Short mmCIF file of C-alpha atoms in Angstrom, two decimals:
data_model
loop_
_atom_site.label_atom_id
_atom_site.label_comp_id
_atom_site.label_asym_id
_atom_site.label_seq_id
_atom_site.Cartn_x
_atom_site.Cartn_y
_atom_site.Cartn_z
CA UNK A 44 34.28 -26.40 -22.37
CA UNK A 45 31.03 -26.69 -20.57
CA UNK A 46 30.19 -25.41 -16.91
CA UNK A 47 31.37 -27.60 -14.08
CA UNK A 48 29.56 -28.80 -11.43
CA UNK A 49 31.68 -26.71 -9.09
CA UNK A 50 31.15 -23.80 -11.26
CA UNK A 51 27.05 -24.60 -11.82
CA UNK A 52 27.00 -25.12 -7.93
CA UNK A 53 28.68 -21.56 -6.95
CA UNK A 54 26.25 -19.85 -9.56
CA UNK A 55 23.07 -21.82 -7.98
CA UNK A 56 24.47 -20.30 -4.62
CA UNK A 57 24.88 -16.85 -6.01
CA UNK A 58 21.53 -16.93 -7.40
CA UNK A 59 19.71 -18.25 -4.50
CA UNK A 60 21.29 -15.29 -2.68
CA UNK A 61 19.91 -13.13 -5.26
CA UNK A 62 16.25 -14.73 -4.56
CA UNK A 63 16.94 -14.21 -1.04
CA UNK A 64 17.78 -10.81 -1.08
CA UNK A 65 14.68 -9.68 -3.47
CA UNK A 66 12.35 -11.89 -0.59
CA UNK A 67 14.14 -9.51 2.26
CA UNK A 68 13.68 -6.37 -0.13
CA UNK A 69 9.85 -7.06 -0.98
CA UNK A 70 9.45 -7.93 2.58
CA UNK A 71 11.25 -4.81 3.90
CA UNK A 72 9.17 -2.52 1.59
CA UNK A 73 6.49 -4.30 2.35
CA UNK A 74 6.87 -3.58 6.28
CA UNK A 75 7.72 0.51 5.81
CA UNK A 76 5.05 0.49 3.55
CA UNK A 77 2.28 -1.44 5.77
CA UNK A 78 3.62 0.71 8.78
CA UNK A 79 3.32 4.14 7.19
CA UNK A 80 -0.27 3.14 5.71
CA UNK A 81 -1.68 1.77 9.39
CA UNK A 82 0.55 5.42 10.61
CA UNK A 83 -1.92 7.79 7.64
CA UNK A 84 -5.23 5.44 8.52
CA UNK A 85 -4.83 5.71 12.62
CA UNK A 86 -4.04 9.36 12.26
CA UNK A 87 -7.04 9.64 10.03
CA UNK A 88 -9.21 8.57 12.49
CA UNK A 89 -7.76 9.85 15.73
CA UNK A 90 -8.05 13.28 14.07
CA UNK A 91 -11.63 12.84 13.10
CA UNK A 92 -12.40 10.91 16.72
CA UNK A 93 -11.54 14.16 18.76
CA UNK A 94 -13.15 16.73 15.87
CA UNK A 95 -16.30 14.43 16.10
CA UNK A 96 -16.68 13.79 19.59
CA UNK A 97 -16.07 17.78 20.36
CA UNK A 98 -18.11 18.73 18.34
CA UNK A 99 -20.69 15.88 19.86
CA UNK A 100 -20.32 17.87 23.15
CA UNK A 101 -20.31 20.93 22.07
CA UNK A 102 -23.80 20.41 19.85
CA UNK A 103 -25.31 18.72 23.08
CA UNK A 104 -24.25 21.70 25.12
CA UNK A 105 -25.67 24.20 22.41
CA UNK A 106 -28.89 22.17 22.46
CA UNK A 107 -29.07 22.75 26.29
CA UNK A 108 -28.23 26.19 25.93
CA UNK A 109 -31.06 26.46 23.28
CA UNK A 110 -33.95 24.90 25.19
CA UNK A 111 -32.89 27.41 28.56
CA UNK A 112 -33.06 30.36 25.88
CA UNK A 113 -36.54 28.92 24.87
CA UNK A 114 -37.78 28.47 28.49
CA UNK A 115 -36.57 32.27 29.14
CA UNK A 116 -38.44 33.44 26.65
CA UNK A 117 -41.58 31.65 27.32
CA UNK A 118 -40.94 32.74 31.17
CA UNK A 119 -40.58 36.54 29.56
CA UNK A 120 -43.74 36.06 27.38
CA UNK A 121 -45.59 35.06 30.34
CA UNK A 122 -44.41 37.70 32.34
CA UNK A 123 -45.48 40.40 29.48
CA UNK A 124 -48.65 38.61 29.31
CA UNK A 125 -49.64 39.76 32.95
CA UNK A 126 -47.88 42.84 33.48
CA UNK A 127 -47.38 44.27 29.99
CA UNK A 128 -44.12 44.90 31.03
CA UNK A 129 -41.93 45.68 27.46
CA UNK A 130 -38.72 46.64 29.05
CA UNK A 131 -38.37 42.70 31.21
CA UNK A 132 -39.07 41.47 27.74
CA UNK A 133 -36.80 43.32 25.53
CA UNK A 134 -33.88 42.55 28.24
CA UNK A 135 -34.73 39.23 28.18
CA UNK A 136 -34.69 39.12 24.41
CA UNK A 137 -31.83 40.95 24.26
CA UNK A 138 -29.70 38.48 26.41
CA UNK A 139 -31.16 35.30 24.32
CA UNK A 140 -29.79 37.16 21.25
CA UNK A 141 -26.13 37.93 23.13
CA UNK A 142 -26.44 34.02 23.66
CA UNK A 143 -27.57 32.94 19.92
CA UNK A 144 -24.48 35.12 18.63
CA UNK A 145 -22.32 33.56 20.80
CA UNK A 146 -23.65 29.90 19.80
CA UNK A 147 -23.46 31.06 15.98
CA UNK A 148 -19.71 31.37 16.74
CA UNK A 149 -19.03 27.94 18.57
CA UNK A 150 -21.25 26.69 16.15
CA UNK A 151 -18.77 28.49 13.22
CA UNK A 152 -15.81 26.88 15.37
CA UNK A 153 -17.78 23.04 15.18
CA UNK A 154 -18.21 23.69 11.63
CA UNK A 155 -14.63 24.59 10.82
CA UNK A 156 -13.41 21.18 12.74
CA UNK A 157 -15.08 19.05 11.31
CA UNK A 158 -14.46 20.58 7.81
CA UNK A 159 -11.01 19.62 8.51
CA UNK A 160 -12.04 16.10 9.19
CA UNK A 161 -14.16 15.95 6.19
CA UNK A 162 -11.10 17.46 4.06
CA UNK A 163 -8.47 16.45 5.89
CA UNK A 164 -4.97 16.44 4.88
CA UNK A 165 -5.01 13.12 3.85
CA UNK A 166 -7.81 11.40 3.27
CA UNK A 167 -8.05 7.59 3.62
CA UNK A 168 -8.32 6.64 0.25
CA UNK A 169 -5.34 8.87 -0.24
CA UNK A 170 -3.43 6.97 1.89
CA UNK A 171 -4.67 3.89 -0.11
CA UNK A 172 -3.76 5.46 -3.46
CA UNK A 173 -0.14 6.29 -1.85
CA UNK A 174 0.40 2.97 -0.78
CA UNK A 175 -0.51 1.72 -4.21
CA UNK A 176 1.36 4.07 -5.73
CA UNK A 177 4.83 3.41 -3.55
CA UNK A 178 4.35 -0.38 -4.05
CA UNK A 179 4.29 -0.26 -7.63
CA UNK A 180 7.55 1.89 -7.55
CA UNK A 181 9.31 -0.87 -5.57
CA UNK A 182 7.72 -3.39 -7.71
CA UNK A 183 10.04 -1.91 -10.50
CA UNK A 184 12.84 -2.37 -8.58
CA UNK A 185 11.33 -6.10 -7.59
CA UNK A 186 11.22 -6.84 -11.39
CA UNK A 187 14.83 -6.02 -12.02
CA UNK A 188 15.82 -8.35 -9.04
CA UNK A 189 13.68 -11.19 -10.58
CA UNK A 190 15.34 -10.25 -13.93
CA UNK A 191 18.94 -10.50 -12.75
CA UNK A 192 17.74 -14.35 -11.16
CA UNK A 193 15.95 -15.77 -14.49
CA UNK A 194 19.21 -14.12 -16.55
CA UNK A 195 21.26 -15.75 -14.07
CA UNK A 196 19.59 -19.36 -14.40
CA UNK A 197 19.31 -18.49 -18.24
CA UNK A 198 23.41 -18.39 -18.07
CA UNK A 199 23.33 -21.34 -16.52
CA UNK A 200 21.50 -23.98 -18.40
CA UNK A 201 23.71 -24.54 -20.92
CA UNK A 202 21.43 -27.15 -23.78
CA UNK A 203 24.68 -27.27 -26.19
CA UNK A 204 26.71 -30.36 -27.20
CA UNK A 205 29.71 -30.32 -24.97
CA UNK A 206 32.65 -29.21 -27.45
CA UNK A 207 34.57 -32.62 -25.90
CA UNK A 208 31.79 -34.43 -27.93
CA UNK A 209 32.48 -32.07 -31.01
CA UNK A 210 36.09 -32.37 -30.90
CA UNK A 211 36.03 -36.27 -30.38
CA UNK A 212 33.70 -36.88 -33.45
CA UNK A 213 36.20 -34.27 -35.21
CA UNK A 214 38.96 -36.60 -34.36
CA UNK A 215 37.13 -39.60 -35.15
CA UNK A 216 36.41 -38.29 -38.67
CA UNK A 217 40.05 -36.83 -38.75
CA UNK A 218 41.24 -40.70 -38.46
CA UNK A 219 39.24 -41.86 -40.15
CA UNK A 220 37.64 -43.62 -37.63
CA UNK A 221 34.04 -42.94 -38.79
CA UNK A 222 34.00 -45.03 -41.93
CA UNK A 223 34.30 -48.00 -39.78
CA UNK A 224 31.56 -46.80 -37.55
CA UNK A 225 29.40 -46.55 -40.50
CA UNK A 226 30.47 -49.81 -41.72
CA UNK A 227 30.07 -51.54 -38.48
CA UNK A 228 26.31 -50.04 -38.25
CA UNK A 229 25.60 -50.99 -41.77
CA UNK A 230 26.26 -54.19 -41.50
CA UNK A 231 24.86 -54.82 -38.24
CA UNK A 232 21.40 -53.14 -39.26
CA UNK A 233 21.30 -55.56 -42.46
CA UNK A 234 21.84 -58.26 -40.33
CA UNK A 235 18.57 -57.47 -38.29
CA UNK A 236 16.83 -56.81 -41.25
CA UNK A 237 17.44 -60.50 -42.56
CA UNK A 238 16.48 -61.76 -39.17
#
């Protein structure tokens, strides 16, 4: 017997609460996956912002530093210049060089930072790649979903000759019925033809 309407409508409904649940699972991935991508990309850049910005002031303080060394040593040189003093210059010399060792190692320290920002722990194409890669995982689970709805309206369109209309001709034939039919539509077809 085929499908009845009651029974086609309750499948529709099931299936349209299939289709509704695969919209609020692609939409729920969607959201964790959007909200740990902006979570890797802000981090990203909040890391590098402070790295990049310390090591802005640090550089501008170093270049400070740098250009009071110079003028200490020019002051020194002009000093030795007059009084051929060697001693004022060598302790002068000797301090700038206390002070270049100690920029080396803030400048060791600047280096290091931003090292991490230029190999961070995850990059932001990394974060684009995981993304990419988790969405394509849930897609598999999308395309089941989206299986189970076109099986479902498969099982539903039923394109076969109701077996009413098979068992009626069956009777028909049974009775006998059919060699009238074919009589009937005989003659009435010969009659249009002479027309």
């Amino acid at each position: 017997m085929g499908r009845s309407v009651k029974s086609a409508k309750s499948s529709i409904k099931e299936t349209y609460q299939l289709m509704d649940s695969l919209q609020e699972t692609v939409r729920n991935d969607l959201k964790s996956n959007m909200a740990s991508f902006e979570e890797s990309l802000r981090t990203r850049l909040s890391e590098a912002e402070n790295a990049i910005i310390e090591s802005s002031r640090a550089r501008e303080a170093m270049v400070a530093g740098i250009i009071t060394m110079r003028k200490s040593i020019e002051k020194a040189q002009r000093k030795f210049s007059r009084n051929n003093s060697v001693e004022e210059l060598r302790i002068t010399l000797l301090e700038v060089a206390k002070d270049i060792s100690r920029l080396r190692l803030a400048n060791d320290k600047i280096s290091d930072s931003i090292s991490m920002v230029l190999h961070p722990n995850m990059s932001a194409v990394e974060a684009v790649e995981k993304l990419a890669y988790d969405l394509q995982r849930f897609a598999g689970s999308w395309e089941r979903i989206s299986r189970e709805i076109d099986q479902s309206i498969s099982e539903m369109c039923d394109d076969q000759e109701p077996s009413e209309l098979i068992e009626l001709e069956s009777f028909i034939s049974k009775q006998g019925y059919d060699k009238l039919i074919l009589n009937q539509e005989s003659s009435n077809s010969s009659g249009v033809e002479s027309e």
